[in-house]
mmCIF file with all atom_site columns, C-alpha atoms in Angstrom:
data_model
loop_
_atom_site.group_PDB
_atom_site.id
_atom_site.type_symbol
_atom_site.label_atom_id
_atom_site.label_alt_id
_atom_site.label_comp_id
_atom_site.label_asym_id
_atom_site.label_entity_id
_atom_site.label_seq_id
_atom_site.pdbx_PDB_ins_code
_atom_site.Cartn_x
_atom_site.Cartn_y
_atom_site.Cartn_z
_atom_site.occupancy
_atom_site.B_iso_or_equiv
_atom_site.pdbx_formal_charge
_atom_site.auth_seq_id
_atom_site.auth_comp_id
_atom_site.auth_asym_id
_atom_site.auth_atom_id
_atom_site.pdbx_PDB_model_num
ATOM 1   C CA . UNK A 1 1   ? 9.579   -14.600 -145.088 1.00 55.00 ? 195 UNK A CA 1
ATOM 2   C CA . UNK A 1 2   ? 7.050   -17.049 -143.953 1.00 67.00 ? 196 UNK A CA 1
ATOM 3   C CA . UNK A 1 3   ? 4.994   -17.103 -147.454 1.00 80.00 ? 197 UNK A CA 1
ATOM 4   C CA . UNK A 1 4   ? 5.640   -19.135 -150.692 1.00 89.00 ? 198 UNK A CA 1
ATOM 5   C CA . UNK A 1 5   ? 5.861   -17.010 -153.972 1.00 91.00 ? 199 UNK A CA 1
ATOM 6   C CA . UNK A 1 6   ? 3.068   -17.737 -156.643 1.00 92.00 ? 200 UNK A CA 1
ATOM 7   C CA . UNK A 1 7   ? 4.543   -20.324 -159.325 1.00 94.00 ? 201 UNK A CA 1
ATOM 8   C CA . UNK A 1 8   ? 6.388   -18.238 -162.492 1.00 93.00 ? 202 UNK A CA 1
ATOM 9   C CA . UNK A 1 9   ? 3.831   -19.441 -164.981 1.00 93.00 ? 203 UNK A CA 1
ATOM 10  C CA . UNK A 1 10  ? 0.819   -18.839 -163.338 1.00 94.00 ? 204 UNK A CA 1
ATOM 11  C CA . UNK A 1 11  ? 1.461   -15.170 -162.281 1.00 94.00 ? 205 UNK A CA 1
ATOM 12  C CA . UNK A 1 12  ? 2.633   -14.707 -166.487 1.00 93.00 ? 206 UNK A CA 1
ATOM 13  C CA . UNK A 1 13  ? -0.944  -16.470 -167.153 1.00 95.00 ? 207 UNK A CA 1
ATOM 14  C CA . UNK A 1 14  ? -2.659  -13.992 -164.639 1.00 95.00 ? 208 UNK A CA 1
ATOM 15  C CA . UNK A 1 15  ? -0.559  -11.413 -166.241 1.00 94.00 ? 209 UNK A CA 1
ATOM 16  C CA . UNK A 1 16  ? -2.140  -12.065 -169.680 1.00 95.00 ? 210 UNK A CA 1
ATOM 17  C CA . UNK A 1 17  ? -5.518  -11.930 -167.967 1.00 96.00 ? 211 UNK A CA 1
ATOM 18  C CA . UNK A 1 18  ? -4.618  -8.232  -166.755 1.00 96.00 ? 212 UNK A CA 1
ATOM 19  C CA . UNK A 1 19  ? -3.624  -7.383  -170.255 1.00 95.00 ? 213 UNK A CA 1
ATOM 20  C CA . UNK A 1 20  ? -6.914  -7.884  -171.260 1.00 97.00 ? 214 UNK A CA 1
ATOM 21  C CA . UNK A 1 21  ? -8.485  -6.040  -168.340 1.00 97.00 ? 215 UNK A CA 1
ATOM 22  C CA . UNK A 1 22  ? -6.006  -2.954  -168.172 1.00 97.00 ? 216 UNK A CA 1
ATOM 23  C CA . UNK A 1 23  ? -6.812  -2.879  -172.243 1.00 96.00 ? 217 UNK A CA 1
ATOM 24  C CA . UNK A 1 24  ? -10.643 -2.192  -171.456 1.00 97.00 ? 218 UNK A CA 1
ATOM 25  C CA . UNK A 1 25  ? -9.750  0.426   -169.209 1.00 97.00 ? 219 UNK A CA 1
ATOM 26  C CA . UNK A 1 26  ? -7.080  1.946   -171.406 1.00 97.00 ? 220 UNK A CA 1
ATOM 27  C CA . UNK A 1 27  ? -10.103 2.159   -174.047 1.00 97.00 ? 221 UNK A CA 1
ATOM 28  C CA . UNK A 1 28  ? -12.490 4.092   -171.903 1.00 97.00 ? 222 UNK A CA 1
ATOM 29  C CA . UNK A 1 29  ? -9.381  6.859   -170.566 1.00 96.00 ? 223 UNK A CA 1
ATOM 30  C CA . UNK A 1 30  ? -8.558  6.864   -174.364 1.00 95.00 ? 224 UNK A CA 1
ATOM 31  C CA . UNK A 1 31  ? -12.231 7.471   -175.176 1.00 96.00 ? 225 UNK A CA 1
ATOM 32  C CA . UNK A 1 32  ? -12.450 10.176  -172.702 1.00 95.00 ? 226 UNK A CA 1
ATOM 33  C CA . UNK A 1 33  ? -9.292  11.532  -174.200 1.00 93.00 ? 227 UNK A CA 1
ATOM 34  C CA . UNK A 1 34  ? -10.559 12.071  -177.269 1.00 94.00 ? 228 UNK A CA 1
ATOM 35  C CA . UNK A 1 35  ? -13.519 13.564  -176.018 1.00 94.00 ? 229 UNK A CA 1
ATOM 36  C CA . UNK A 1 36  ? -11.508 16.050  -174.361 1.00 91.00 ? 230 UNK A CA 1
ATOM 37  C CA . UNK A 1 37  ? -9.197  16.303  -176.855 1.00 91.00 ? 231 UNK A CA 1
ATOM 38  C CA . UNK A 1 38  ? -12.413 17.064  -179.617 1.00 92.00 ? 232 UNK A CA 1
ATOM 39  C CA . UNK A 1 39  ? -14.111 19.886  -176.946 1.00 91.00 ? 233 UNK A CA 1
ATOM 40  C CA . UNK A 1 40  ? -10.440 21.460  -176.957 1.00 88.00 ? 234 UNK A CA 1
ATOM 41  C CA . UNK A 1 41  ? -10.310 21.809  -180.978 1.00 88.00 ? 235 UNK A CA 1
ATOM 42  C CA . UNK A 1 42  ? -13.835 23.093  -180.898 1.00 89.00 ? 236 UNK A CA 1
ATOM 43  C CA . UNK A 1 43  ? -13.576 25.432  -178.026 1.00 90.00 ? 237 UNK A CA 1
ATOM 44  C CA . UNK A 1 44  ? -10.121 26.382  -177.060 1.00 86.00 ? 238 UNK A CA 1
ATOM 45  C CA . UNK A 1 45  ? -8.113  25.305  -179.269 1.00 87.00 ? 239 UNK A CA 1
ATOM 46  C CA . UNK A 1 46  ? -5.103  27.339  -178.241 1.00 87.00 ? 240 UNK A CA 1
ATOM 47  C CA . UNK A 1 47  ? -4.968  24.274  -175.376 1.00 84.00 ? 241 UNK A CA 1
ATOM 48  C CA . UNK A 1 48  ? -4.407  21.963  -178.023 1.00 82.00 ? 242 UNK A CA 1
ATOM 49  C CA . UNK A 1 49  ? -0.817  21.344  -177.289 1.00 86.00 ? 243 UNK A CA 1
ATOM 50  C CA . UNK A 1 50  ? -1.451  20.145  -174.154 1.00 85.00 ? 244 UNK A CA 1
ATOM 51  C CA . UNK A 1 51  ? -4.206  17.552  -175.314 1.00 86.00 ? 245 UNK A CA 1
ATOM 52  C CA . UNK A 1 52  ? -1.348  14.451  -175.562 1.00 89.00 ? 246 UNK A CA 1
ATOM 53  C CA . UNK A 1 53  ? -0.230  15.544  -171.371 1.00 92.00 ? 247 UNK A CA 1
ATOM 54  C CA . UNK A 1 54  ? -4.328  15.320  -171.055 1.00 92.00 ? 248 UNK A CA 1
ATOM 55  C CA . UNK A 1 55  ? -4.161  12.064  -172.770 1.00 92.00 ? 249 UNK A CA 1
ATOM 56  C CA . UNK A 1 56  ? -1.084  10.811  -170.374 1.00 93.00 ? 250 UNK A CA 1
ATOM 57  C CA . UNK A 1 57  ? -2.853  11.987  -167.200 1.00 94.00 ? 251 UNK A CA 1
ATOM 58  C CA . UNK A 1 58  ? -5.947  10.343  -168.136 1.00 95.00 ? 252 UNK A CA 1
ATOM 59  C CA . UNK A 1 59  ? -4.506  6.974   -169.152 1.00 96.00 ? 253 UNK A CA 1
ATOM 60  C CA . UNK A 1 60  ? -1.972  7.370   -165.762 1.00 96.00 ? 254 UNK A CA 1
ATOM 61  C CA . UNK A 1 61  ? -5.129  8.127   -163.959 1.00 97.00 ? 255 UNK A CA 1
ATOM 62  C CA . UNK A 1 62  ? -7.236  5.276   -164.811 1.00 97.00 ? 256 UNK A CA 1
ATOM 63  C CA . UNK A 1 63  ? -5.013  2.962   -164.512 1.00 97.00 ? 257 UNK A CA 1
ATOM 64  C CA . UNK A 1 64  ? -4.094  3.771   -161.011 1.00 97.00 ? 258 UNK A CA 1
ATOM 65  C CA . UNK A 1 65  ? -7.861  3.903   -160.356 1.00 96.00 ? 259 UNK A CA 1
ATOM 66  C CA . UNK A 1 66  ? -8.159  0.398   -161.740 1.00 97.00 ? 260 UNK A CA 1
ATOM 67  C CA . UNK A 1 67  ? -5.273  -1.312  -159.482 1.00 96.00 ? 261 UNK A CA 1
ATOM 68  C CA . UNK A 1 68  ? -5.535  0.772   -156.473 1.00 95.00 ? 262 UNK A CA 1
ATOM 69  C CA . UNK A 1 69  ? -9.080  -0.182  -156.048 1.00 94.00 ? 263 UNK A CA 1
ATOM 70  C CA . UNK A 1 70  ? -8.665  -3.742  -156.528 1.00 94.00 ? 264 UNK A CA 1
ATOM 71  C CA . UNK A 1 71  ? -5.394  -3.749  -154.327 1.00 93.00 ? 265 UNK A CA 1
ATOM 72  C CA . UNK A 1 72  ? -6.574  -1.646  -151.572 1.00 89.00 ? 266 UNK A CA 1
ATOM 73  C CA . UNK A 1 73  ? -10.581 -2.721  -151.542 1.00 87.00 ? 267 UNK A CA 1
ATOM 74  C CA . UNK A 1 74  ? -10.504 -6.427  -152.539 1.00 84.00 ? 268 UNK A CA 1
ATOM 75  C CA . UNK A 1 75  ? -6.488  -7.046  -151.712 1.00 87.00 ? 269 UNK A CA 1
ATOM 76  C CA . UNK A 1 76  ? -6.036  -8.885  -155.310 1.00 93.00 ? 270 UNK A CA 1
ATOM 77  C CA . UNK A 1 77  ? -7.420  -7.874  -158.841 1.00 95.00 ? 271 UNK A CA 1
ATOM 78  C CA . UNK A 1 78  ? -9.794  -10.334 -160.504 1.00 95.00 ? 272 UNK A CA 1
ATOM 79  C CA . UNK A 1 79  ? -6.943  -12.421 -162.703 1.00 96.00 ? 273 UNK A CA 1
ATOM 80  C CA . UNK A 1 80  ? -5.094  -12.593 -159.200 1.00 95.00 ? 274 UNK A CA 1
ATOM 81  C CA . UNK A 1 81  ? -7.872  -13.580 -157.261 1.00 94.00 ? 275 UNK A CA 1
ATOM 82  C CA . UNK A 1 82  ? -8.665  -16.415 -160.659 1.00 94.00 ? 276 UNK A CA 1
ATOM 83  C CA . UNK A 1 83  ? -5.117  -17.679 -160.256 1.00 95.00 ? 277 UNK A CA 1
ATOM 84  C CA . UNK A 1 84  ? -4.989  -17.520 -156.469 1.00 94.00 ? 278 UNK A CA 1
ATOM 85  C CA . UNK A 1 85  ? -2.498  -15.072 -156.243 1.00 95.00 ? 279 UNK A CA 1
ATOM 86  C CA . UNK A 1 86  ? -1.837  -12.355 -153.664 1.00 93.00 ? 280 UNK A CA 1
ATOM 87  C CA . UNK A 1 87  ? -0.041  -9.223  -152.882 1.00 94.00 ? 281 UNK A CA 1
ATOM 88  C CA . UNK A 1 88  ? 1.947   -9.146  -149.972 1.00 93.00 ? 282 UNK A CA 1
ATOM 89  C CA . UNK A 1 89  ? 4.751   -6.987  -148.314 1.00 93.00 ? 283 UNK A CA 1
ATOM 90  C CA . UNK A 1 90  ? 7.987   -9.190  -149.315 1.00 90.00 ? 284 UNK A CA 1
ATOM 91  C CA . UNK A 1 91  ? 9.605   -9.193  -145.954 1.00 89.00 ? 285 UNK A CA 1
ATOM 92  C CA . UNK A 1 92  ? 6.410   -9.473  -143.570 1.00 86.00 ? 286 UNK A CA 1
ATOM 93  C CA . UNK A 1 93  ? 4.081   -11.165 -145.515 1.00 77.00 ? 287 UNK A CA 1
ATOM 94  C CA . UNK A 1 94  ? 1.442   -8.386  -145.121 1.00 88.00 ? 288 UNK A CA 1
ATOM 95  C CA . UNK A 1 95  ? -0.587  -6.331  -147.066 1.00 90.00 ? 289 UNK A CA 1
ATOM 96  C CA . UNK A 1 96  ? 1.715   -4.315  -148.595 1.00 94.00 ? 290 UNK A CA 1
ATOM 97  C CA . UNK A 1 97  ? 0.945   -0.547  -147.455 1.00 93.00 ? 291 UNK A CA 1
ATOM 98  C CA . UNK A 1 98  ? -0.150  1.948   -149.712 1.00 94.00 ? 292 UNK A CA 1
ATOM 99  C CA . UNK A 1 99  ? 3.240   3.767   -150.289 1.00 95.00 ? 293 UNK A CA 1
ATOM 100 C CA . UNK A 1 100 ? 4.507   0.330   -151.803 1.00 95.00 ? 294 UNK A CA 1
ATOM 101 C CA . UNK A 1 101 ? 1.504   -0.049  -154.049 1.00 96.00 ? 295 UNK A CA 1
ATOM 102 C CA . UNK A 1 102 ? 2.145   3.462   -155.237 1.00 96.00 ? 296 UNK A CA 1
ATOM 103 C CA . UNK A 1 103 ? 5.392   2.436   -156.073 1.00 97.00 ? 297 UNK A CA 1
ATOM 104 C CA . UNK A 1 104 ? 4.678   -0.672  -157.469 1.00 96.00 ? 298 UNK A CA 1
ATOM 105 C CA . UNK A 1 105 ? 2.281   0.985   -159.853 1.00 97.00 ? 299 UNK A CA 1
ATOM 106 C CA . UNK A 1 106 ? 5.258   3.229   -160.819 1.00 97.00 ? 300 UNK A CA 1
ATOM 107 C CA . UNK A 1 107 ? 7.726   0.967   -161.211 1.00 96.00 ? 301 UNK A CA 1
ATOM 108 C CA . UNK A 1 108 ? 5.469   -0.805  -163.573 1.00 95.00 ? 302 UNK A CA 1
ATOM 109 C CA . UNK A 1 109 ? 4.687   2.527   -165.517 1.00 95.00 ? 303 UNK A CA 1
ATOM 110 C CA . UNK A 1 110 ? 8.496   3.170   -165.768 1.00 95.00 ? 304 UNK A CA 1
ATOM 111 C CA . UNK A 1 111 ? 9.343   -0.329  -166.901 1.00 94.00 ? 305 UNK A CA 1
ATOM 112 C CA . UNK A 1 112 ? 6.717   -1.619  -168.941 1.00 93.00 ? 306 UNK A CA 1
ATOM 113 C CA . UNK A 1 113 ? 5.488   1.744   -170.414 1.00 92.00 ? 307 UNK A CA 1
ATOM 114 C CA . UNK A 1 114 ? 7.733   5.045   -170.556 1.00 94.00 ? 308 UNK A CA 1
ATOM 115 C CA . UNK A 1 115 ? 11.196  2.737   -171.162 1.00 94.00 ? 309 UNK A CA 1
ATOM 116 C CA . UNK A 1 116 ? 10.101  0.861   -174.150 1.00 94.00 ? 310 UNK A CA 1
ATOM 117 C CA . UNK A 1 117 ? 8.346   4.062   -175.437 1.00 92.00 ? 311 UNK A CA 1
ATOM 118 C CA . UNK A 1 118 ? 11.491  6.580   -175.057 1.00 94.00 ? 312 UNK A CA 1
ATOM 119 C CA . UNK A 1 119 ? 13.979  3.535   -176.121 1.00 94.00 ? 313 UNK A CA 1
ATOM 120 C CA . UNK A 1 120 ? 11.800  3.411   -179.336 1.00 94.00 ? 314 UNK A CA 1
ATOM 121 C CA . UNK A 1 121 ? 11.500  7.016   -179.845 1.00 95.00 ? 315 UNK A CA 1
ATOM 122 C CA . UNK A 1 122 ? 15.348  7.473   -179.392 1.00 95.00 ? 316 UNK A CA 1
ATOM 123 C CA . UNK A 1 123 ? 16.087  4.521   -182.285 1.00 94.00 ? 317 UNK A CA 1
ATOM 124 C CA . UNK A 1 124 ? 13.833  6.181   -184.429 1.00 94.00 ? 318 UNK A CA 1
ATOM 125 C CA . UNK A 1 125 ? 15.263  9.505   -183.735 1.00 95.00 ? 319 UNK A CA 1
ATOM 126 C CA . UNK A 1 126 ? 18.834  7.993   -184.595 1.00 94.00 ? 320 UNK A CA 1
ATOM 127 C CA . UNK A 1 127 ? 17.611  6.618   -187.766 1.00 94.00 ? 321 UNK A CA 1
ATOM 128 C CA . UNK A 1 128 ? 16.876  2.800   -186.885 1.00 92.00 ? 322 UNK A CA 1
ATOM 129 C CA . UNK A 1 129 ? 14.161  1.508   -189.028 1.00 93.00 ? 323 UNK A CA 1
ATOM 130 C CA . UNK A 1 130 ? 10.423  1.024   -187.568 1.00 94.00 ? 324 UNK A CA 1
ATOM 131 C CA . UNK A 1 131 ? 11.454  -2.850  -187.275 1.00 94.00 ? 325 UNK A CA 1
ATOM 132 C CA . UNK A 1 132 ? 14.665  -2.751  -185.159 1.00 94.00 ? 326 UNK A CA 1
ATOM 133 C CA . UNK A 1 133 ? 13.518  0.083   -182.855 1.00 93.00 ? 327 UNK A CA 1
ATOM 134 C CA . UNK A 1 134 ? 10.527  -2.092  -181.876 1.00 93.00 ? 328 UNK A CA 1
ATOM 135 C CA . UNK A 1 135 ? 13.138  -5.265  -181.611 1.00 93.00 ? 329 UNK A CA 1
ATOM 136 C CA . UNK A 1 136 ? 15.009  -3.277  -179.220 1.00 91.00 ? 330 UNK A CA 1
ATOM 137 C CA . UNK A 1 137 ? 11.960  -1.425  -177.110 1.00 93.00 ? 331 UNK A CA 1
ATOM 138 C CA . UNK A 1 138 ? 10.269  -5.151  -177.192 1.00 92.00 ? 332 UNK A CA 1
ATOM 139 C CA . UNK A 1 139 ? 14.076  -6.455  -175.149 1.00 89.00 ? 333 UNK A CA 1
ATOM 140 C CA . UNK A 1 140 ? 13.359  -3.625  -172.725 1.00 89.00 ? 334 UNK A CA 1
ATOM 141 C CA . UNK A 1 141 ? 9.272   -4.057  -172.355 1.00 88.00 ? 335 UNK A CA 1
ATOM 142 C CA . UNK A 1 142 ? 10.493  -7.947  -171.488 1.00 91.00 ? 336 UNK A CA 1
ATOM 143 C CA . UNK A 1 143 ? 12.827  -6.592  -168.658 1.00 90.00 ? 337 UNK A CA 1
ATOM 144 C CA . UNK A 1 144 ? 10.764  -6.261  -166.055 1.00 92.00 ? 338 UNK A CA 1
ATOM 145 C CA . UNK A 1 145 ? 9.342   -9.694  -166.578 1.00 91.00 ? 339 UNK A CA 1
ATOM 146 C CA . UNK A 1 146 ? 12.312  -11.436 -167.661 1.00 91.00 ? 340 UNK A CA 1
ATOM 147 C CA . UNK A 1 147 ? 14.162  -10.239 -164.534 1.00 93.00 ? 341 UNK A CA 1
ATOM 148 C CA . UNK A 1 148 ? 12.118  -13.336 -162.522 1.00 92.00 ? 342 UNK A CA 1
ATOM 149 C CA . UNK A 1 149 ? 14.245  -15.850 -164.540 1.00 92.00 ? 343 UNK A CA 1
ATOM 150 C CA . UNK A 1 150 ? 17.315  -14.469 -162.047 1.00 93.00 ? 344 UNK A CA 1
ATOM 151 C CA . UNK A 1 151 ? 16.110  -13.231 -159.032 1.00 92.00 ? 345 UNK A CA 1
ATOM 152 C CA . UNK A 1 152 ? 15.914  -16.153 -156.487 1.00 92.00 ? 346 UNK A CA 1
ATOM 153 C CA . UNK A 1 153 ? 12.527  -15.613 -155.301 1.00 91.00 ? 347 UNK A CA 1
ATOM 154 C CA . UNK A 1 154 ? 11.669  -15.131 -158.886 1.00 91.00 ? 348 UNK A CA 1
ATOM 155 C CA . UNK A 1 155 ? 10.393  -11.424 -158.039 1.00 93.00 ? 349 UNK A CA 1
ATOM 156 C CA . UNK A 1 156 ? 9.471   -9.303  -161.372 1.00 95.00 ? 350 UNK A CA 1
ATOM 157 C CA . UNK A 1 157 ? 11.582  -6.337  -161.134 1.00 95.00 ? 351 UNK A CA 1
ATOM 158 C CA . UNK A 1 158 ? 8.574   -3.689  -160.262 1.00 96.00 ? 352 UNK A CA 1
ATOM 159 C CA . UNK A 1 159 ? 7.802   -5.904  -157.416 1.00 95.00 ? 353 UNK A CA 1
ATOM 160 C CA . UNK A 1 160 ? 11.571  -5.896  -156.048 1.00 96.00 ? 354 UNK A CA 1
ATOM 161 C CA . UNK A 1 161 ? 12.260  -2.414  -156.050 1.00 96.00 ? 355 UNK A CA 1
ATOM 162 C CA . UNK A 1 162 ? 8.677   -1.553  -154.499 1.00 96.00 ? 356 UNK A CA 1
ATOM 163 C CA . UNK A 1 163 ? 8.840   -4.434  -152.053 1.00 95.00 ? 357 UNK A CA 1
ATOM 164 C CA . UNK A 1 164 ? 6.453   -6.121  -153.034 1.00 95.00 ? 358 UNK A CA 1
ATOM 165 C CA . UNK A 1 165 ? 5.861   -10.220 -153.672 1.00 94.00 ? 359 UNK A CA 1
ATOM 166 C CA . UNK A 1 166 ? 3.049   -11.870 -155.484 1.00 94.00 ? 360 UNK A CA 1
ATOM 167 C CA . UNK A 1 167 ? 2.546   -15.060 -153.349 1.00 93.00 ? 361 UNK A CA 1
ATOM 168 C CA . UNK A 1 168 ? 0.587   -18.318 -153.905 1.00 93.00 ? 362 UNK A CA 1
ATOM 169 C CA . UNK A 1 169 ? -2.775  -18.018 -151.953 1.00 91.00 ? 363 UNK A CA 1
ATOM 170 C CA . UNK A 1 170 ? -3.727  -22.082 -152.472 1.00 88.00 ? 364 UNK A CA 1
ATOM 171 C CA . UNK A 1 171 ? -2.697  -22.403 -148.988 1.00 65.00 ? 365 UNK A CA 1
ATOM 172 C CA . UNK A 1 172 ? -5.994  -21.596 -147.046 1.00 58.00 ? 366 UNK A CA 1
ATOM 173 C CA . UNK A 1 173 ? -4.173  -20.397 -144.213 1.00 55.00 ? 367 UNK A CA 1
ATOM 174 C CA . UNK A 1 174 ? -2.076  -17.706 -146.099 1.00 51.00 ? 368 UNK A CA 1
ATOM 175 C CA . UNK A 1 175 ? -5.497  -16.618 -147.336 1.00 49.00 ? 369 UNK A CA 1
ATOM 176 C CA . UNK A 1 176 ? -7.145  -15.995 -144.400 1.00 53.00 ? 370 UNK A CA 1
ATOM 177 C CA . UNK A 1 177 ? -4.041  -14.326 -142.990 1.00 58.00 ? 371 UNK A CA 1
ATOM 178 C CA . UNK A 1 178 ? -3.454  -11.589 -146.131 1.00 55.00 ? 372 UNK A CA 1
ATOM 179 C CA . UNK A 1 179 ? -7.671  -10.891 -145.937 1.00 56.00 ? 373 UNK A CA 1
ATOM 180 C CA . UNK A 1 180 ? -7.272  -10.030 -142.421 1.00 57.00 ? 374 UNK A CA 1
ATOM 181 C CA . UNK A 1 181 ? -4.561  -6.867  -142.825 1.00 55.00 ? 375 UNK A CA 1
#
């Protein structure tokens, strides 16, 4: 590994700037959701129980959209390229291939989305107020983050098991090197 990893605080300062960003585009897949979801109640509304898989596709969809075309087209999205972070395959330093940004997108999805989600559903289903079930989905949406504070490269958990490293790009040469694959 011939690349330094980007500082802890400024990829959770990028990460905030990606909140913001993946929030816009959650808005317009929710937007077409609904739109979808209004056509089905007015025209088949037999497919209605399917409208919240429509929703999941759609949000699962745009998403990937979002980061795959910044990762594959421009090799950073635009809080990583602010921050001068990059992407990069965490044993060759390359652009990681596409099967690892797959995977890094799903690892994220598992981790940050569907855990929290089903660990909150199962409190509630066990009778843990609206309070503690968020206390305890909130510990496992922190997880994937909070994993950084052990591993030695300080890796967030999505990025370890897809490969991946987010490296600091204020080195010209590591720059140059990352645009190039």
């Amino acid at each position: 590994m011939n690349h330094t990893p980007a500082p802890l605080k400024r990829r959770l300062t990028a990460l905030l700037y990606e909140s913001l960003l993946v929030g816009a585009v959650t808005m317009l897949a929710g937007a077409l959701a609904g739109g979808c979801t209004t056509l089905m109640q007015q025209f088949a509304p037999a497919l209605l129980p399917v409208s919240s898989w429509l929703t999941v596709g759609l949000l699962l969809g745009a998403w990937w959209l979002y980061f795959r075309l910044n990762w594959v087209r421009e090799k950073q999205t635009l809080p990583m390229r602010v921050w001068h972070i990059g992407l990069a395959d965490a044993k060759s330093s390359l652009h990681p291939a596409p099967r690892q940004l797959l995977y890094r997108f799903l690892w994220a999805c598992v981790f940050i989305v569907f855990v929290p989600l089903l660990v909150y559903a199962a409190c509630r289903h066990f009778g843990l107020t609206q309070k503690n079930a968020g206390c305890l989905a909130l510990f496992w949406w922190i997880l994937p983050w909070g994993f950084a504070l052990f591993h030695p490269r300080r890796q967030f958990l999505y990025d370890y098991l897809a490969g991946t490293e987010l490296i600091d790009l204020r080195e010209p040469k590591k720059y140059s090197e990352l645009k190039s694959q």
